[in-house]
Tab-separated table of C-alpha atoms in Angstrom:
chain	number	residue	atom	x	y	z
V	89	MET	CA	23.936	1.518	-5.766
V	90	ARG	CA	21.430	3.790	-8.454
V	91	ILE	CA	17.992	4.650	-6.431
V	92	LEU	CA	15.312	6.083	-8.276
V	93	ILE	CA	12.724	7.941	-5.895
V	94	THR	CA	8.888	9.078	-6.530
V	95	ASN	CA	6.365	10.227	-4.080
V	96	ASP	CA	1.963	10.665	-4.710
V	97	ASP	CA	2.525	14.639	-2.898
V	98	GLY	CA	4.282	15.837	-5.559
V	99	ILE	CA	7.753	17.598	-6.567
V	100	HIS	CA	7.424	19.744	-3.939
V	101	ALA	CA	6.205	18.021	-1.077
V	102	PRO	CA	8.600	18.091	1.990
V	103	GLY	CA	7.942	14.017	2.040
V	104	LEU	CA	10.201	13.689	-0.936
V	105	ALA	CA	12.898	15.928	-0.177
V	106	ALA	CA	12.635	13.616	3.199
V	107	LEU	CA	13.422	10.497	0.845
V	108	GLU	CA	15.801	12.026	-0.859
V	109	ARG	CA	18.284	12.967	1.794
V	110	ILE	CA	17.281	8.979	3.229
V	111	ALA	CA	17.973	7.633	-0.614
V	112	HIS	CA	21.441	10.083	-0.435
V	113	ARG	CA	22.443	8.000	2.848
V	114	LEU	CA	22.606	4.835	0.980
V	115	THR	CA	24.452	6.319	-2.300
V	116	ASP	CA	25.180	9.370	-4.518
V	117	ASP	CA	23.140	8.476	-7.505
V	118	VAL	CA	20.342	8.883	-7.002
V	119	TRP	CA	17.092	10.057	-9.558
V	120	THR	CA	14.061	11.663	-8.784
V	121	CYS	CA	10.834	11.529	-11.063
V	122	ALA	CA	7.385	12.455	-9.083
V	123	PRO	CA	3.947	14.026	-10.001
V	124	GLU	CA	3.855	18.163	-10.499
V	125	TYR	CA	0.497	17.630	-8.142
V	126	GLU	CA	-0.176	15.399	-5.548
V	127	LYS	CA	-2.033	12.714	-6.769
V	128	SER	CA	-2.944	10.926	-3.582
V	129	GLY	CA	-5.288	8.213	-3.787
V	130	ALA	CA	-4.859	7.398	-7.843
V	131	SER	CA	-3.619	4.108	-6.595
V	132	ARG	CA	-2.091	2.110	-9.601
V	133	ALA	CA	-3.783	5.059	-12.433
V	134	LEU	CA	-1.953	4.827	-15.588
V	135	THR	CA	-2.993	8.040	-17.683
V	136	LEU	CA	-4.346	6.481	-21.189
V	137	ALA	CA	-6.645	10.274	-22.341
V	138	GLU	CA	-4.786	12.630	-22.134
V	139	PRO	CA	-0.557	13.157	-22.905
V	140	VAL	CA	1.550	13.528	-19.713
V	141	ARG	CA	4.149	16.043	-19.570
V	142	VAL	CA	7.662	15.495	-18.355
V	143	ARG	CA	9.569	18.623	-16.458
V	144	LYS	CA	13.486	18.725	-16.009
V	145	VAL	CA	13.819	20.153	-12.469
V	146	ALA	CA	17.429	20.251	-12.189
V	147	GLU	CA	19.707	17.761	-12.976
V	148	ARG	CA	18.626	13.943	-12.256
V	149	ARG	CA	15.561	15.038	-11.171
V	150	PHE	CA	12.111	15.323	-13.143
V	151	SER	CA	8.763	15.478	-12.263
V	152	THR	CA	5.400	14.913	-14.301
V	153	THR	CA	1.973	15.953	-15.038
V	154	GLY	CA	1.326	12.009	-14.265
V	155	THR	CA	0.670	9.573	-11.386
V	156	PRO	CA	2.815	7.803	-9.658
V	157	THR	CA	2.900	4.694	-12.042
V	158	ASP	CA	3.318	6.927	-15.027
V	159	CYS	CA	6.197	8.308	-13.190
V	160	VAL	CA	8.086	5.343	-12.462
V	161	MET	CA	7.526	4.190	-15.516
V	162	LEU	CA	8.636	7.036	-17.676
V	163	ALA	CA	11.720	7.234	-15.368
V	164	LEU	CA	13.001	3.214	-16.038
V	165	ASN	CA	11.868	3.617	-18.898
V	166	GLU	CA	13.036	6.883	-20.888
V	167	LEU	CA	14.512	9.446	-18.099
V	168	VAL	CA	17.155	7.528	-16.476
V	169	GLU	CA	20.207	7.519	-18.600
V	170	GLY	CA	22.963	4.722	-18.581
V	171	ALA	CA	22.103	1.682	-15.919
V	172	ARG	CA	18.405	0.499	-14.410
V	173	PRO	CA	18.195	1.739	-11.026
V	174	ASP	CA	18.900	-0.792	-8.766
V	175	LEU	CA	15.816	0.653	-5.853
V	176	VAL	CA	12.826	2.037	-6.261
V	177	LEU	CA	11.742	4.325	-3.304
V	178	SER	CA	8.187	5.893	-2.736
V	179	GLY	CA	7.146	8.243	-0.191
V	180	VAL	CA	7.956	9.408	2.164
V	181	ASN	CA	4.472	9.900	2.299
V	182	ARG	CA	2.710	12.462	4.609
V	183	GLY	CA	0.219	9.959	6.675
V	184	ALA	CA	0.743	6.013	6.633
V	185	ASN	CA	-0.340	3.525	4.379
V	186	LEU	CA	-2.086	0.653	6.254
V	187	ALA	CA	-4.656	-2.049	6.026
V	188	GLU	CA	-6.929	-2.056	3.554
V	189	ASP	CA	-5.775	1.781	2.259
V	190	VAL	CA	-2.468	0.325	0.490
V	191	THR	CA	-5.305	-0.518	-2.731
V	192	MET	CA	-5.827	2.687	-3.012
V	193	SER	CA	-1.879	3.928	-2.226
V	194	GLY	CA	-0.282	6.491	-4.472
V	195	THR	CA	2.407	5.717	-2.727
V	196	VAL	CA	2.188	1.671	-2.604
V	197	ALA	CA	1.635	1.531	-5.960
V	198	GLY	CA	4.720	3.421	-7.480
V	199	ALA	CA	6.498	0.600	-5.734
V	200	ILE	CA	4.729	-1.820	-7.335
V	201	GLU	CA	4.916	-0.064	-10.974
V	202	ALA	CA	8.127	-0.472	-10.501
V	203	MET	CA	8.357	-4.625	-9.215
V	204	ALA	CA	6.546	-4.929	-12.524
V	205	LEU	CA	9.256	-3.467	-14.220
V	206	GLY	CA	11.577	-5.843	-12.635
V	207	VAL	CA	13.151	-3.595	-9.913
V	208	PRO	CA	12.855	-3.731	-6.067
V	209	GLY	CA	10.331	-1.184	-5.508
V	210	VAL	CA	9.508	0.244	-1.661
V	211	ALA	CA	7.220	2.469	-0.083
V	212	LEU	CA	7.919	4.506	2.615
V	213	SER	CA	4.828	7.091	4.619
V	214	GLN	CA	4.825	8.455	8.006
V	215	MET	CA	1.891	8.605	10.336
V	216	GLY	CA	1.187	11.749	11.207
V	217	GLY	CA	-2.238	14.413	10.704
V	218	TYR	CA	-2.141	16.569	7.473
V	219	ALA	CA	-0.046	19.488	9.068
V	220	VAL	CA	3.611	19.381	8.167
V	221	ALA	CA	5.761	20.616	11.512
V	222	GLU	CA	9.536	20.969	10.463
V	223	ASP	CA	10.027	17.729	12.590
V	224	TYR	CA	7.210	15.267	10.583
V	225	PHE	CA	9.358	13.283	9.244
V	226	ASP	CA	12.350	12.892	11.761
V	227	VAL	CA	11.297	9.192	12.790
V	228	ALA	CA	11.261	8.613	8.875
V	229	GLU	CA	15.264	9.852	8.237
V	230	ALA	CA	16.637	7.801	11.498
V	231	PHE	CA	15.281	5.107	10.639
V	232	ALA	CA	14.624	4.822	6.904
V	233	PRO	CA	18.363	4.339	6.075
V	234	GLY	CA	19.248	1.351	8.267
V	235	VAL	CA	15.945	-0.549	8.155
V	236	LEU	CA	16.814	0.014	3.901
V	237	LYS	CA	20.264	-1.398	4.148
V	238	ARG	CA	18.942	-3.900	5.483
V	239	LEU	CA	16.466	-5.002	3.206
V	240	VAL	CA	18.523	-4.337	0.322
V	241	GLU	CA	21.204	-6.701	1.977
V	242	VAL	CA	18.930	-9.542	2.698
V	243	GLY	CA	16.532	-9.168	-0.296
V	244	TRP	CA	13.137	-10.110	-1.167
V	245	PRO	CA	11.343	-12.491	-4.349
V	246	ALA	CA	10.758	-11.026	-7.162
V	247	ASP	CA	7.107	-10.578	-7.104
V	248	VAL	CA	6.713	-9.044	-3.741
V	249	VAL	CA	6.963	-4.262	-2.942
V	250	MET	CA	8.147	-3.698	1.198
V	251	ASN	CA	5.463	-1.670	2.384
V	252	LEU	CA	7.192	0.544	4.652
V	253	ASN	CA	5.007	3.007	7.837
V	254	VAL	CA	6.532	4.494	10.781
V	255	PRO	CA	4.743	5.921	13.883
V	256	HIS	CA	3.781	9.167	15.043
V	257	ALA	CA	6.424	9.526	17.941
V	258	PRO	CA	9.340	11.098	19.394
V	259	VAL	CA	12.362	8.939	18.154
V	260	HIS	CA	13.167	8.479	21.041
V	261	GLU	CA	9.825	5.738	22.104
V	262	VAL	CA	10.125	4.256	18.811
V	263	THR	CA	12.388	0.949	19.849
V	264	ALA	CA	11.855	-1.872	17.455
V	265	VAL	CA	10.905	-3.140	13.630
V	266	GLU	CA	8.659	-5.242	13.280
V	267	VAL	CA	7.898	-7.417	10.185
V	268	THR	CA	3.668	-7.583	9.610
V	269	ARG	CA	1.414	-8.818	7.432
V	270	GLN	CA	-2.027	-6.252	6.420
V	271	GLY	CA	-4.365	-5.851	9.113
V	272	PHE	CA	-8.023	-4.668	7.952
V	273	ARG	CA	-9.522	-2.331	10.562
V	274	ASP	CA	-13.363	-2.530	11.993
V	275	VAL	CA	-14.126	1.004	11.824
V	276	HIS	CA	-15.465	2.972	8.539
V	277	ILE	CA	-12.756	5.674	8.306
V	278	ARG	CA	-13.332	7.321	4.741
V	279	HIS	CA	-16.104	9.791	4.581
V	280	ALA	CA	-17.425	12.105	2.535
V	281	GLU	CA	-18.358	15.588	3.835
V	282	LYS	CA	-20.981	18.002	1.859
V	283	ARG	CA	-20.665	21.526	1.484
V	284	THR	CA	-21.316	24.431	-0.196
V	285	ASP	CA	-19.468	26.484	-2.548
V	286	LEU	CA	-19.931	30.541	-2.435
V	287	ARG	CA	-22.078	29.810	-5.971
V	288	GLY	CA	-24.580	27.849	-3.714
V	289	ARG	CA	-23.757	25.079	-5.637
V	290	GLU	CA	-23.292	21.608	-2.815
V	291	TYR	CA	-20.030	19.449	-3.657
V	292	TYR	CA	-18.431	16.779	-1.620
V	293	TRP	CA	-15.083	16.645	-0.023
V	294	ILE	CA	-13.831	13.116	0.793
V	295	GLY	CA	-11.524	12.492	3.767
V	296	TYR	CA	-10.852	10.310	6.975
V	297	ARG	CA	-12.119	10.020	10.613
V	298	HIS	CA	-8.793	10.099	12.624
V	299	GLU	CA	-10.271	6.353	14.430
V	300	ARG	CA	-8.136	3.542	15.632
V	301	SER	CA	-9.714	0.003	15.550
V	302	SER	CA	-8.506	-2.756	17.435
V	303	PRO	CA	-5.973	-4.582	15.512
V	304	ASP	CA	-4.663	-7.781	16.027
V	305	GLU	CA	-1.190	-8.750	17.377
V	306	GLY	CA	0.971	-8.867	14.382
V	307	THR	CA	-1.054	-6.577	11.480
V	308	ASP	CA	0.734	-3.225	10.227
V	309	LEU	CA	-2.055	-1.378	12.597
V	310	ARG	CA	-0.903	-2.433	15.758
V	311	ALA	CA	3.047	-1.866	14.860
V	312	ILE	CA	1.803	1.384	14.264
V	313	TYR	CA	-0.579	2.273	17.039
V	314	GLU	CA	2.034	0.995	19.639
V	315	HIS	CA	5.002	3.081	18.038
V	316	ARG	CA	6.528	-0.063	15.984
V	317	ILE	CA	8.351	0.541	12.286
V	318	SER	CA	5.753	-1.696	10.823
V	319	VAL	CA	7.548	-3.544	7.101
V	320	THR	CA	5.005	-5.673	5.518
V	321	PRO	CA	5.993	-7.596	1.978
V	322	LEU	CA	3.015	-7.173	-0.351
V	323	HIS	CA	2.264	-9.304	-3.290
V	324	ILE	CA	0.219	-7.739	-5.656
V	325	ASP	CA	-1.493	-11.292	-6.965
V	326	LEU	CA	-5.173	-11.131	-5.084
V	327	THR	CA	-6.427	-14.347	-5.403
V	328	HIS	CA	-8.059	-15.876	-2.624
V	329	MET	CA	-7.200	-19.503	-3.351
V	330	PRO	CA	-9.486	-21.257	-0.046
V	331	THR	CA	-12.130	-19.957	-2.436
V	332	VAL	CA	-10.275	-20.921	-5.905
V	333	HIS	CA	-10.394	-24.433	-4.775
V	334	ASP	CA	-14.358	-23.628	-3.315
V	335	LEU	CA	-15.631	-23.220	-6.850
V	336	LYS	CA	-13.987	-25.350	-8.110
V	337	ALA	CA	-16.181	-28.113	-6.721
V	338	VAL	CA	-19.544	-26.029	-7.987
V	339	LEU	CA	-17.773	-24.323	-10.975
V	340	GLY	CA	-16.143	-26.793	-13.385
V	341	GLY	CA	-17.216	-27.801	-16.593
V	342	PRO	CA	-19.225	-26.614	-18.407
V	343	PRO	CA	-20.460	-23.140	-18.279
V	344	PRO	CA	-23.962	-23.777	-16.896
V	345	ARG	CA	-26.878	-21.861	-18.782
V	346	LEU	CA	-30.195	-20.556	-18.053
C-alpha cells in the first residue's frame, strides 16, 4: 500500500511527524506533501492568484507554499513518482475537527481533495489544547493504526471521506471506537479578541473559547467528550433534500417575475 500524508499545521508540525509514524505502521511506502507554513482554517482553499512553490525536504517528502488542497493536488498529479497512492491521510491535527468546524478545516479539506481526485481520504485529529506536550499525540499513535487498518479492509464509498477524531485522555481511558454522525454545537465558541499593536493600531485575533456543548448521543462531539474515538463518514454533497422537495412545489416551472 502506498500512502500520501498531508496536514494544515505545516511541514514542521509534531502532528505530521506522528502521522508519518502511524503510516509507517501500515506500509514502508509513505510520501509527504504539506504546507510550508500553518494553514489552519483554510478549508478547501485553492491558490489561484499567486504561484505555488514546492520544496523537496527529503526523499519522498515535500513542502509547498500552498494550502492542504494544493498539496494533495500537486502530490497526486505531479510529485509522487510511479503508482498513485492508495490512501491519503491528513493530520494529525492539533485539536479536534468536529461538528460544524469540519467545513472550515484544512485537515478535512486534504482528505476531501483526495476523494475528489479518486483516492480514499482520512482526516485525523487529536483533541487537546494549543500547547503540544511530549505525549500530546500518544492516543492517536496508539489507536489510529488499528482503526485505519480496519477501515482500509472494509472500505467505504468513493464519494465519502472519513473523519477520525481521538480524545484528549490517557491511553488506558480510551476504551471504544464509535461510528458517529456530525454534530452541531449549541454554543458559539468562535470569537475575535480586539487588541492594540505597539504602534497603537487596532487588530483582531480570532480563536476559540473552550466551552462544551450538550451534544446528542451518536454525535462526534458526544463521543469525544466521553473519551471514545469518533469515526464520522462525511459526504461532500451539502444538498438538503427535504428543502429541495418543498421548494419544487413553489418554484418549479417558469421563473417568476416581479
